[in-house]
Amino acid sequence: MTLKTLPSTIDIPVSHYSGCGNDFLLVDNREGGIPELSPECISALCQPEYGADVDGLIIVQHSKSADVAMKFYNCDGSVADM
């Protein structure tokens, strides 16, 4: 997926998941190759005109104490309460 809202475009591999009536984009960043995304970038990813019409974004990251760590974001780019 290429984001059109950034000064320069960047390709971010994403997967689309659904569960309990919600749709999410999932980004696998366990290897740390994806830069930190701004709230505006996350919001753009979740909108149909730039990315996908989803309820939020999940970023999967490496964890030293569990199999993975996950960050959840709402479609407006804010951190989701979990």
mmCIF file as gemmi writes it, N, C-alpha and C atoms, coordinates in Angstrom:
data_model
loop_
_atom_site.group_PDB
_atom_site.id
_atom_site.type_symbol
_atom_site.label_atom_id
_atom_site.label_alt_id
_atom_site.label_comp_id
_atom_site.label_asym_id
_atom_site.label_entity_id
_atom_site.label_seq_id
_atom_site.pdbx_PDB_ins_code
_atom_site.Cartn_x
_atom_site.Cartn_y
_atom_site.Cartn_z
_atom_site.occupancy
_atom_site.B_iso_or_equiv
_atom_site.pdbx_formal_charge
_atom_site.auth_seq_id
_atom_site.auth_asym_id
_atom_site.pdbx_PDB_model_num
ATOM 1 N N . MET Axp A 1 ? 0.858 -1.164 0 1 0 ? 1 A 1
ATOM 2 C CA . MET Axp A 1 ? 0 0 0 1 0 ? 1 A 1
ATOM 3 C C . MET Axp A 1 ? 0.9 1.22 0 1 0 ? 1 A 1
ATOM 4 N N . THR Axp A 2 ? 0.589 2.199 -0.817 1 0 ? 2 A 1
ATOM 5 C CA . THR Axp A 2 ? 1.353 3.434 -0.866 1 0 ? 2 A 1
ATOM 6 C C . THR Axp A 2 ? 0.515 4.553 -0.288 1 0 ? 2 A 1
ATOM 7 N N . LEU Axp A 3 ? 1.079 5.285 0.65 1 0 ? 3 A 1
ATOM 8 C CA . LEU Axp A 3 ? 0.365 6.409 1.257 1 0 ? 3 A 1
ATOM 9 C C . LEU Axp A 3 ? 0.559 7.652 0.421 1 0 ? 3 A 1
ATOM 10 N N . LYS Axp A 4 ? -0.528 8.336 0.093 1 0 ? 4 A 1
ATOM 11 C CA . LYS Axp A 4 ? -0.458 9.536 -0.724 1 0 ? 4 A 1
ATOM 12 C C . LYS Axp A 4 ? -0.366 10.806 0.117 1 0 ? 4 A 1
ATOM 13 N N . THR Axp A 5 ? -0.468 10.681 1.426 1 0 ? 5 A 1
ATOM 14 C CA . THR Axp A 5 ? -0.496 11.864 2.283 1 0 ? 5 A 1
ATOM 15 C C . THR Axp A 5 ? 0.881 12.255 2.79 1 0 ? 5 A 1
ATOM 16 N N . LEU Axp A 6 ? 1.882 11.454 2.534 1 0 ? 6 A 1
ATOM 17 C CA . LEU Axp A 6 ? 3.212 11.76 3.011 1 0 ? 6 A 1
ATOM 18 C C . LEU Axp A 6 ? 3.961 12.588 1.972 1 0 ? 6 A 1
ATOM 19 N N . PRO Axp A 7 ? 4.952 13.394 2.419 1 0 ? 7 A 1
ATOM 20 C CA . PRO Axp A 7 ? 5.738 14.164 1.46 1 0 ? 7 A 1
ATOM 21 C C . PRO Axp A 7 ? 6.377 13.262 0.414 1 0 ? 7 A 1
ATOM 22 N N . SER Axp A 8 ? 6.87 12.122 0.821 1 0 ? 8 A 1
ATOM 23 C CA . SER Axp A 8 ? 7.338 11.119 -0.126 1 0 ? 8 A 1
ATOM 24 C C . SER Axp A 8 ? 6.57 9.847 0.191 1 0 ? 8 A 1
ATOM 25 N N . THR Axp A 9 ? 6.336 9.043 -0.809 1 0 ? 9 A 1
ATOM 26 C CA . THR Axp A 9 ? 5.538 7.84 -0.579 1 0 ? 9 A 1
ATOM 27 C C . THR Axp A 9 ? 6.388 6.745 0.037 1 0 ? 9 A 1
ATOM 28 N N . ILE Axp A 10 ? 5.73 5.871 0.788 1 0 ? 10 A 1
ATOM 29 C CA . ILE Axp A 10 ? 6.395 4.733 1.385 1 0 ? 10 A 1
ATOM 30 C C . ILE Axp A 10 ? 5.466 3.532 1.261 1 0 ? 10 A 1
ATOM 31 N N . ASP Axp A 11 ? 6.036 2.399 0.976 1 0 ? 11 A 1
ATOM 32 C CA . ASP Axp A 11 ? 5.258 1.168 0.873 1 0 ? 11 A 1
ATOM 33 C C . ASP Axp A 11 ? 5.274 0.463 2.214 1 0 ? 11 A 1
ATOM 34 N N . ILE Axp A 12 ? 4.085 0.15 2.712 1 0 ? 12 A 1
ATOM 35 C CA . ILE Axp A 12 ? 3.949 -0.557 3.979 1 0 ? 12 A 1
ATOM 36 C C . ILE Axp A 12 ? 3.116 -1.801 3.727 1 0 ? 12 A 1
ATOM 37 N N . PRO Axp A 13 ? 3.697 -2.994 3.895 1 0 ? 13 A 1
ATOM 38 C CA . PRO Axp A 13 ? 2.901 -4.212 3.726 1 0 ? 13 A 1
ATOM 39 C C . PRO Axp A 13 ? 1.903 -4.349 4.873 1 0 ? 13 A 1
ATOM 40 N N . VAL Axp A 14 ? 0.648 -4.545 4.526 1 0 ? 14 A 1
ATOM 41 C CA . VAL Axp A 14 ? -0.404 -4.673 5.532 1 0 ? 14 A 1
ATOM 42 C C . VAL Axp A 14 ? -1.275 -5.878 5.221 1 0 ? 14 A 1
ATOM 43 N N . SER Axp A 15 ? -1.957 -6.362 6.249 1 0 ? 15 A 1
ATOM 44 C CA . SER Axp A 15 ? -2.967 -7.408 6.111 1 0 ? 15 A 1
ATOM 45 C C . SER Axp A 15 ? -4.268 -6.855 6.666 1 0 ? 15 A 1
ATOM 46 N N . HIS Axp A 16 ? -5.382 -7.342 6.149 1 0 ? 16 A 1
ATOM 47 C CA . HIS Axp A 16 ? -6.708 -6.887 6.581 1 0 ? 16 A 1
ATOM 48 C C . HIS Axp A 16 ? -7.357 -8.019 7.372 1 0 ? 16 A 1
ATOM 49 N N . TYR Axp A 17 ? -7.727 -7.722 8.611 1 0 ? 17 A 1
ATOM 50 C CA . TYR Axp A 17 ? -8.346 -8.715 9.483 1 0 ? 17 A 1
ATOM 51 C C . TYR Axp A 17 ? -9.687 -8.212 9.993 1 0 ? 17 A 1
ATOM 52 N N . SER Axp A 18 ? -10.618 -9.142 10.222 1 0 ? 18 A 1
ATOM 53 C CA . SER Axp A 18 ? -11.931 -8.82 10.777 1 0 ? 18 A 1
ATOM 54 C C . SER Axp A 18 ? -12.174 -9.693 11.998 1 0 ? 18 A 1
ATOM 55 N N . GLY Axp A 19 ? -12.844 -9.103 13 1 0 ? 19 A 1
ATOM 56 C CA . GLY Axp A 19 ? -13.194 -9.865 14.187 1 0 ? 19 A 1
ATOM 57 C C . GLY Axp A 19 ? -14.178 -9.098 15.042 1 0 ? 19 A 1
ATOM 58 N N . CYS Axp A 20 ? -15.195 -9.766 15.527 1 0 ? 20 A 1
ATOM 59 C CA . CYS Axp A 20 ? -16.201 -9.165 16.41 1 0 ? 20 A 1
ATOM 60 C C . CYS Axp A 20 ? -16.836 -7.926 15.787 1 0 ? 20 A 1
ATOM 61 N N . GLY Axp A 21 ? -17.033 -7.953 14.487 1 0 ? 21 A 1
ATOM 62 C CA . GLY Axp A 21 ? -17.689 -6.834 13.795 1 0 ? 21 A 1
ATOM 63 C C . GLY Axp A 21 ? -16.79 -5.662 13.481 1 0 ? 21 A 1
ATOM 64 N N . ASN Axp A 22 ? -15.49 -5.789 13.721 1 0 ? 22 A 1
ATOM 65 C CA . ASN Axp A 22 ? -14.548 -4.714 13.433 1 0 ? 22 A 1
ATOM 66 C C . ASN Axp A 22 ? -13.534 -5.169 12.396 1 0 ? 22 A 1
ATOM 67 N N . ASP Axp A 23 ? -13.071 -4.215 11.603 1 0 ? 23 A 1
ATOM 68 C CA . ASP Axp A 23 ? -12.036 -4.465 10.602 1 0 ? 23 A 1
ATOM 69 C C . ASP Axp A 23 ? -10.779 -3.706 11 1 0 ? 23 A 1
ATOM 70 N N . PHE Axp A 24 ? -9.642 -4.38 10.876 1 0 ? 24 A 1
ATOM 71 C CA . PHE Axp A 24 ? -8.362 -3.776 11.224 1 0 ? 24 A 1
ATOM 72 C C . PHE Axp A 24 ? -7.333 -4.048 10.142 1 0 ? 24 A 1
ATOM 73 N N . LEU Axp A 25 ? -6.415 -3.104 9.997 1 0 ? 25 A 1
ATOM 74 C CA . LEU Axp A 25 ? -5.206 -3.364 9.235 1 0 ? 25 A 1
ATOM 75 C C . LEU Axp A 25 ? -4.162 -3.826 10.233 1 0 ? 25 A 1
ATOM 76 N N . LEU Axp A 26 ? -3.37 -4.808 9.847 1 0 ? 26 A 1
ATOM 77 C CA . LEU Axp A 26 ? -2.313 -5.319 10.701 1 0 ? 26 A 1
ATOM 78 C C . LEU Axp A 26 ? -0.984 -5.126 9.987 1 0 ? 26 A 1
ATOM 79 N N . VAL Axp A 27 ? -0.051 -4.504 10.678 1 0 ? 27 A 1
ATOM 80 C CA . VAL Axp A 27 ? 1.296 -4.278 10.159 1 0 ? 27 A 1
ATOM 81 C C . VAL Axp A 27 ? 2.256 -5.102 10.992 1 0 ? 27 A 1
ATOM 82 N N . ASP Axp A 28 ? 3.025 -5.975 10.351 1 0 ? 28 A 1
ATOM 83 C CA . ASP Axp A 28 ? 4.012 -6.802 11.043 1 0 ? 28 A 1
ATOM 84 C C . ASP Axp A 28 ? 5.337 -6.045 11.061 1 0 ? 28 A 1
ATOM 85 N N . ASN Axp A 29 ? 5.673 -5.494 12.221 1 0 ? 29 A 1
ATOM 86 C CA . ASN Axp A 29 ? 6.917 -4.743 12.365 1 0 ? 29 A 1
ATOM 87 C C . ASN Axp A 29 ? 7.851 -5.426 13.369 1 0 ? 29 A 1
ATOM 88 N N . ARG Axp A 30 ? 7.803 -6.753 13.422 1 0 ? 30 A 1
ATOM 89 C CA . ARG Axp A 30 ? 8.66 -7.479 14.363 1 0 ? 30 A 1
ATOM 90 C C . ARG Axp A 30 ? 10.135 -7.298 14.063 1 0 ? 30 A 1
ATOM 91 N N . GLU Axp A 31 ? 10.474 -7.015 12.816 1 0 ? 31 A 1
ATOM 92 C CA . GLU Axp A 31 ? 11.878 -6.811 12.461 1 0 ? 31 A 1
ATOM 93 C C . GLU Axp A 31 ? 12.278 -5.343 12.54 1 0 ? 31 A 1
ATOM 94 N N . GLY Axp A 32 ? 11.33 -4.45 12.841 1 0 ? 32 A 1
ATOM 95 C CA . GLY Axp A 32 ? 11.642 -3.051 13.058 1 0 ? 32 A 1
ATOM 96 C C . GLY Axp A 32 ? 11.953 -2.228 11.826 1 0 ? 32 A 1
ATOM 97 N N . GLY Axp A 33 ? 11.583 -2.692 10.66 1 0 ? 33 A 1
ATOM 98 C CA . GLY Axp A 33 ? 11.912 -1.97 9.429 1 0 ? 33 A 1
ATOM 99 C C . GLY Axp A 33 ? 10.951 -0.854 9.056 1 0 ? 33 A 1
ATOM 100 N N . ILE Axp A 34 ? 9.848 -0.73 9.766 1 0 ? 34 A 1
ATOM 101 C CA . ILE Axp A 34 ? 8.846 0.284 9.431 1 0 ? 34 A 1
ATOM 102 C C . ILE Axp A 34 ? 9.012 1.461 10.387 1 0 ? 34 A 1
ATOM 103 N N . PRO Axp A 35 ? 9.112 2.682 9.852 1 0 ? 35 A 1
ATOM 104 C CA . PRO Axp A 35 ? 9.301 3.844 10.731 1 0 ? 35 A 1
ATOM 105 C C . PRO Axp A 35 ? 8.064 4.108 11.585 1 0 ? 35 A 1
ATOM 106 N N . GLU Axp A 36 ? 8.236 4.881 12.646 1 0 ? 36 A 1
ATOM 107 C CA . GLU Axp A 36 ? 7.118 5.29 13.503 1 0 ? 36 A 1
ATOM 108 C C . GLU Axp A 36 ? 6.11 6.056 12.645 1 0 ? 36 A 1
ATOM 109 N N . LEU Axp A 37 ? 4.842 5.706 12.753 1 0 ? 37 A 1
ATOM 110 C CA . LEU Axp A 37 ? 3.798 6.342 11.952 1 0 ? 37 A 1
ATOM 111 C C . LEU Axp A 37 ? 3.112 7.441 12.761 1 0 ? 37 A 1
ATOM 112 N N . SER Axp A 38 ? 2.91 8.576 12.136 1 0 ? 38 A 1
ATOM 113 C CA . SER Axp A 38 ? 2.225 9.69 12.796 1 0 ? 38 A 1
ATOM 114 C C . SER Axp A 38 ? 0.732 9.396 12.878 1 0 ? 38 A 1
ATOM 115 N N . PRO Axp A 39 ? 0.013 10.069 13.786 1 0 ? 39 A 1
ATOM 116 C CA . PRO Axp A 39 ? -1.444 9.896 13.838 1 0 ? 39 A 1
ATOM 117 C C . PRO Axp A 39 ? -2.108 10.22 12.498 1 0 ? 39 A 1
ATOM 118 N N . GLU Axp A 40 ? -1.599 11.211 11.775 1 0 ? 40 A 1
ATOM 119 C CA . GLU Axp A 40 ? -2.164 11.556 10.461 1 0 ? 40 A 1
ATOM 120 C C . GLU Axp A 40 ? -1.963 10.435 9.458 1 0 ? 40 A 1
ATOM 121 N N . CYS Axp A 41 ? -0.796 9.807 9.508 1 0 ? 41 A 1
ATOM 122 C CA . CYS Axp A 41 ? -0.511 8.685 8.611 1 0 ? 41 A 1
ATOM 123 C C . CYS Axp A 41 ? -1.404 7.493 8.938 1 0 ? 41 A 1
ATOM 124 N N . ILE Axp A 42 ? -1.569 7.194 10.226 1 0 ? 42 A 1
ATOM 125 C CA . ILE Axp A 42 ? -2.435 6.084 10.645 1 0 ? 42 A 1
ATOM 126 C C . ILE Axp A 42 ? -3.873 6.347 10.22 1 0 ? 42 A 1
ATOM 127 N N . SER Axp A 43 ? -4.339 7.568 10.42 1 0 ? 43 A 1
ATOM 128 C CA . SER Axp A 43 ? -5.697 7.934 10.006 1 0 ? 43 A 1
ATOM 129 C C . SER Axp A 43 ? -5.866 7.764 8.504 1 0 ? 43 A 1
ATOM 130 N N . ALA Axp A 44 ? -4.873 8.176 7.732 1 0 ? 44 A 1
ATOM 131 C CA . ALA Axp A 44 ? -4.942 8.037 6.273 1 0 ? 44 A 1
ATOM 132 C C . ALA Axp A 44 ? -5.008 6.574 5.857 1 0 ? 44 A 1
ATOM 133 N N . LEU Axp A 45 ? -4.227 5.722 6.522 1 0 ? 45 A 1
ATOM 134 C CA . LEU Axp A 45 ? -4.261 4.297 6.208 1 0 ? 45 A 1
ATOM 135 C C . LEU Axp A 45 ? -5.652 3.698 6.4 1 0 ? 45 A 1
ATOM 136 N N . CYS Axp A 46 ? -6.394 4.239 7.349 1 0 ? 46 A 1
ATOM 137 C CA . CYS Axp A 46 ? -7.705 3.686 7.704 1 0 ? 46 A 1
ATOM 138 C C . CYS Axp A 46 ? -8.852 4.273 6.876 1 0 ? 46 A 1
ATOM 139 N N . GLN Axp A 47 ? -8.59 5.238 6.015 1 0 ? 47 A 1
ATOM 140 C CA . GLN Axp A 47 ? -9.635 5.887 5.227 1 0 ? 47 A 1
ATOM 141 C C . GLN Axp A 47 ? -9.701 5.276 3.83 1 0 ? 47 A 1
ATOM 142 N N . PRO Axp A 48 ? -10.902 5.108 3.282 1 0 ? 48 A 1
ATOM 143 C CA . PRO Axp A 48 ? -11.036 4.447 1.981 1 0 ? 48 A 1
ATOM 144 C C . PRO Axp A 48 ? -10.349 5.182 0.834 1 0 ? 48 A 1
ATOM 145 N N . GLU Axp A 49 ? -10.23 6.498 0.9 1 0 ? 49 A 1
ATOM 146 C CA . GLU Axp A 49 ? -9.618 7.224 -0.217 1 0 ? 49 A 1
ATOM 147 C C . GLU Axp A 49 ? -8.102 7.073 -0.269 1 0 ? 49 A 1
ATOM 148 N N . TYR Axp A 50 ? -7.476 6.653 0.83 1 0 ? 50 A 1
ATOM 149 C CA . TYR Axp A 50 ? -6.028 6.483 0.851 1 0 ? 50 A 1
ATOM 150 C C . TYR Axp A 50 ? -5.596 5.051 1.109 1 0 ? 50 A 1
ATOM 151 N N . GLY Axp A 51 ? -6.359 4.325 1.861 1 0 ? 51 A 1
ATOM 152 C CA . GLY Axp A 51 ? -5.969 2.973 2.241 1 0 ? 51 A 1
ATOM 153 C C . GLY Axp A 51 ? -7.144 2.037 2.2 1 0 ? 51 A 1
ATOM 154 N N . ALA Axp A 52 ? -7.673 1.73 3.37 1 0 ? 52 A 1
ATOM 155 C CA . ALA Axp A 52 ? -8.801 0.805 3.486 1 0 ? 52 A 1
ATOM 156 C C . ALA Axp A 52 ? -9.81 1.4 4.458 1 0 ? 52 A 1
ATOM 157 N N . ASP Axp A 53 ? -11.061 1.064 4.302 1 0 ? 53 A 1
ATOM 158 C CA . ASP Axp A 53 ? -12.111 1.547 5.198 1 0 ? 53 A 1
ATOM 159 C C . ASP Axp A 53 ? -12.179 0.611 6.397 1 0 ? 53 A 1
ATOM 160 N N . VAL Axp A 54 ? -11.35 0.894 7.425 1 0 ? 54 A 1
ATOM 161 C CA . VAL Axp A 54 ? -11.246 0.014 8.583 1 0 ? 54 A 1
ATOM 162 C C . VAL Axp A 54 ? -11.429 0.808 9.875 1 0 ? 54 A 1
ATOM 163 N N . ASP Axp A 55 ? -11.606 0.07 10.969 1 0 ? 55 A 1
ATOM 164 C CA . ASP Axp A 55 ? -11.836 0.676 12.279 1 0 ? 55 A 1
ATOM 165 C C . ASP Axp A 55 ? -10.549 1.038 13.009 1 0 ? 55 A 1
ATOM 166 N N . GLY Axp A 56 ? -9.429 0.481 12.579 1 0 ? 56 A 1
ATOM 167 C CA . GLY Axp A 56 ? -8.189 0.786 13.269 1 0 ? 56 A 1
ATOM 168 C C . GLY Axp A 56 ? -7.003 0.054 12.683 1 0 ? 56 A 1
ATOM 169 N N . LEU Axp A 57 ? -5.868 0.258 13.332 1 0 ? 57 A 1
ATOM 170 C CA . LEU Axp A 57 ? -4.594 -0.3 12.895 1 0 ? 57 A 1
ATOM 171 C C . LEU Axp A 57 ? -3.946 -1.012 14.074 1 0 ? 57 A 1
ATOM 172 N N . ILE Axp A 58 ? -3.393 -2.189 13.816 1 0 ? 58 A 1
ATOM 173 C CA . ILE Axp A 58 ? -2.631 -2.938 14.807 1 0 ? 58 A 1
ATOM 174 C C . ILE Axp A 58 ? -1.212 -3.074 14.279 1 0 ? 58 A 1
ATOM 175 N N . ILE Axp A 59 ? -0.236 -2.66 15.091 1 0 ? 59 A 1
ATOM 176 C CA . ILE Axp A 59 ? 1.16 -2.824 14.725 1 0 ? 59 A 1
ATOM 177 C C . ILE Axp A 59 ? 1.76 -3.881 15.647 1 0 ? 59 A 1
ATOM 178 N N . VAL Axp A 60 ? 2.234 -4.963 15.047 1 0 ? 60 A 1
ATOM 179 C CA . VAL Axp A 60 ? 2.847 -6.062 15.798 1 0 ? 60 A 1
ATOM 180 C C . VAL Axp A 60 ? 4.351 -5.797 15.858 1 0 ? 60 A 1
ATOM 181 N N . GLN Axp A 61 ? 4.905 -5.862 17.074 1 0 ? 61 A 1
ATOM 182 C CA . GLN Axp A 61 ? 6.315 -5.585 17.278 1 0 ? 61 A 1
ATOM 183 C C . GLN Axp A 61 ? 6.973 -6.703 18.063 1 0 ? 61 A 1
ATOM 184 N N . HIS Axp A 62 ? 8.284 -6.736 18.023 1 0 ? 62 A 1
ATOM 185 C CA . HIS Axp A 62 ? 9.073 -7.698 18.8 1 0 ? 62 A 1
ATOM 186 C C . HIS Axp A 62 ? 8.893 -7.409 20.292 1 0 ? 62 A 1
ATOM 187 N N . SER Axp A 63 ? 8.886 -8.448 21.093 1 0 ? 63 A 1
ATOM 188 C CA . SER Axp A 63 ? 8.803 -8.306 22.546 1 0 ? 63 A 1
ATOM 189 C C . SER Axp A 63 ? 9.846 -9.203 23.192 1 0 ? 63 A 1
ATOM 190 N N . LYS Axp A 64 ? 10.479 -8.713 24.242 1 0 ? 64 A 1
ATOM 191 C CA . LYS Axp A 64 ? 11.444 -9.525 24.989 1 0 ? 64 A 1
ATOM 192 C C . LYS Axp A 64 ? 10.761 -10.399 26.03 1 0 ? 64 A 1
ATOM 193 N N . SER Axp A 65 ? 9.505 -10.072 26.385 1 0 ? 65 A 1
ATOM 194 C CA . SER Axp A 65 ? 8.837 -10.809 27.46 1 0 ? 65 A 1
ATOM 195 C C . SER Axp A 65 ? 7.629 -11.628 26.996 1 0 ? 65 A 1
ATOM 196 N N . ALA Axp A 66 ? 7.277 -11.536 25.724 1 0 ? 66 A 1
ATOM 197 C CA . ALA Axp A 66 ? 6.129 -12.288 25.196 1 0 ? 66 A 1
ATOM 198 C C . ALA Axp A 66 ? 6.429 -12.66 23.744 1 0 ? 66 A 1
ATOM 199 N N . ASP Axp A 67 ? 5.514 -13.391 23.126 1 0 ? 67 A 1
ATOM 200 C CA . ASP Axp A 67 ? 5.711 -13.755 21.726 1 0 ? 67 A 1
ATOM 201 C C . ASP Axp A 67 ? 5.777 -12.51 20.845 1 0 ? 67 A 1
ATOM 202 N N . VAL Axp A 68 ? 4.864 -11.565 21.087 1 0 ? 68 A 1
ATOM 203 C CA . VAL Axp A 68 ? 4.848 -10.294 20.351 1 0 ? 68 A 1
ATOM 204 C C . VAL Axp A 68 ? 4.283 -9.207 21.254 1 0 ? 68 A 1
ATOM 205 N N . ALA Axp A 69 ? 4.511 -7.973 20.87 1 0 ? 69 A 1
ATOM 206 C CA . ALA Axp A 69 ? 3.849 -6.822 21.479 1 0 ? 69 A 1
ATOM 207 C C . ALA Axp A 69 ? 2.993 -6.189 20.39 1 0 ? 69 A 1
ATOM 208 N N . MET Axp A 70 ? 1.868 -5.614 20.781 1 0 ? 70 A 1
ATOM 209 C CA . MET Axp A 70 ? 0.984 -4.997 19.793 1 0 ? 70 A 1
ATOM 210 C C . MET Axp A 70 ? 0.584 -3.607 20.248 1 0 ? 70 A 1
ATOM 211 N N . LYS Axp A 71 ? 0.545 -2.688 19.277 1 0 ? 71 A 1
ATOM 212 C CA . LYS Axp A 71 ? 0.019 -1.346 19.511 1 0 ? 71 A 1
ATOM 213 C C . LYS Axp A 71 ? -1.275 -1.239 18.711 1 0 ? 71 A 1
ATOM 214 N N . PHE Axp A 72 ? -2.335 -0.78 19.36 1 0 ? 72 A 1
ATOM 215 C CA . PHE Axp A 72 ? -3.629 -0.629 18.723 1 0 ? 72 A 1
ATOM 216 C C . PHE Axp A 72 ? -3.932 0.854 18.553 1 0 ? 72 A 1
ATOM 217 N N . TYR Axp A 73 ? -4.401 1.229 17.366 1 0 ? 73 A 1
ATOM 218 C CA . TYR Axp A 73 ? -4.759 2.615 17.073 1 0 ? 73 A 1
ATOM 219 C C . TYR Axp A 73 ? -6.183 2.675 16.525 1 0 ? 73 A 1
ATOM 220 N N . ASN Axp A 74 ? -6.912 3.721 16.897 1 0 ? 74 A 1
ATOM 221 C CA . ASN Axp A 74 ? -8.233 3.982 16.335 1 0 ? 74 A 1
ATOM 222 C C . ASN Axp A 74 ? -8.053 4.537 14.928 1 0 ? 74 A 1
ATOM 223 N N . CYS Axp A 75 ? -9.15 4.589 14.164 1 0 ? 75 A 1
ATOM 224 C CA . CYS Axp A 75 ? -9.065 5.065 12.785 1 0 ? 75 A 1
ATOM 225 C C . CYS Axp A 75 ? -8.737 6.559 12.69 1 0 ? 75 A 1
ATOM 226 N N . ASP Axp A 76 ? -8.829 7.303 13.799 1 0 ? 76 A 1
ATOM 227 C CA . ASP Axp A 76 ? -8.443 8.716 13.763 1 0 ? 76 A 1
ATOM 228 C C . ASP Axp A 76 ? -6.958 8.91 14.099 1 0 ? 76 A 1
ATOM 229 N N . GLY Axp A 77 ? -6.241 7.812 14.344 1 0 ? 77 A 1
ATOM 230 C CA . GLY Axp A 77 ? -4.816 7.867 14.629 1 0 ? 77 A 1
ATOM 231 C C . GLY Axp A 77 ? -4.482 7.893 16.107 1 0 ? 77 A 1
ATOM 232 N N . SER Axp A 78 ? -5.481 7.978 16.975 1 0 ? 78 A 1
ATOM 233 C CA . SER Axp A 78 ? -5.244 7.994 18.417 1 0 ? 78 A 1
ATOM 234 C C . SER Axp A 78 ? -4.993 6.569 18.918 1 0 ? 78 A 1
ATOM 235 N N . VAL Axp A 79 ? -4.269 6.471 20.032 1 0 ? 79 A 1
ATOM 236 C CA . VAL Axp A 79 ? -4.002 5.17 20.64 1 0 ? 79 A 1
ATOM 237 C C . VAL Axp A 79 ? -5.31 4.632 21.223 1 0 ? 79 A 1
ATOM 238 N N . ALA Axp A 80 ? -5.615 3.37 20.921 1 0 ? 80 A 1
ATOM 239 C CA . ALA Axp A 80 ? -6.849 2.752 21.411 1 0 ? 80 A 1
ATOM 240 C C . ALA Axp A 80 ? -6.673 2.309 22.853 1 0 ? 80 A 1
ATOM 241 N N . ASP Axp A 81 ? -7.724 2.439 23.645 1 0 ? 81 A 1
ATOM 242 C CA . ASP Axp A 81 ? -7.709 1.951 25.026 1 0 ? 81 A 1
ATOM 243 C C . ASP Axp A 81 ? -7.789 0.432 24.995 1 0 ? 81 A 1
ATOM 244 N N . MET Axp A 82 ? -6.823 -0.197 25.599 1 0 ? 82 A 1
ATOM 245 C CA . MET Axp A 82 ? -6.807 -1.66 25.689 1 0 ? 82 A 1
ATOM 246 C C . MET Axp A 82 ? -6.445 -2.058 27.085 1 0 ? 82 A 1
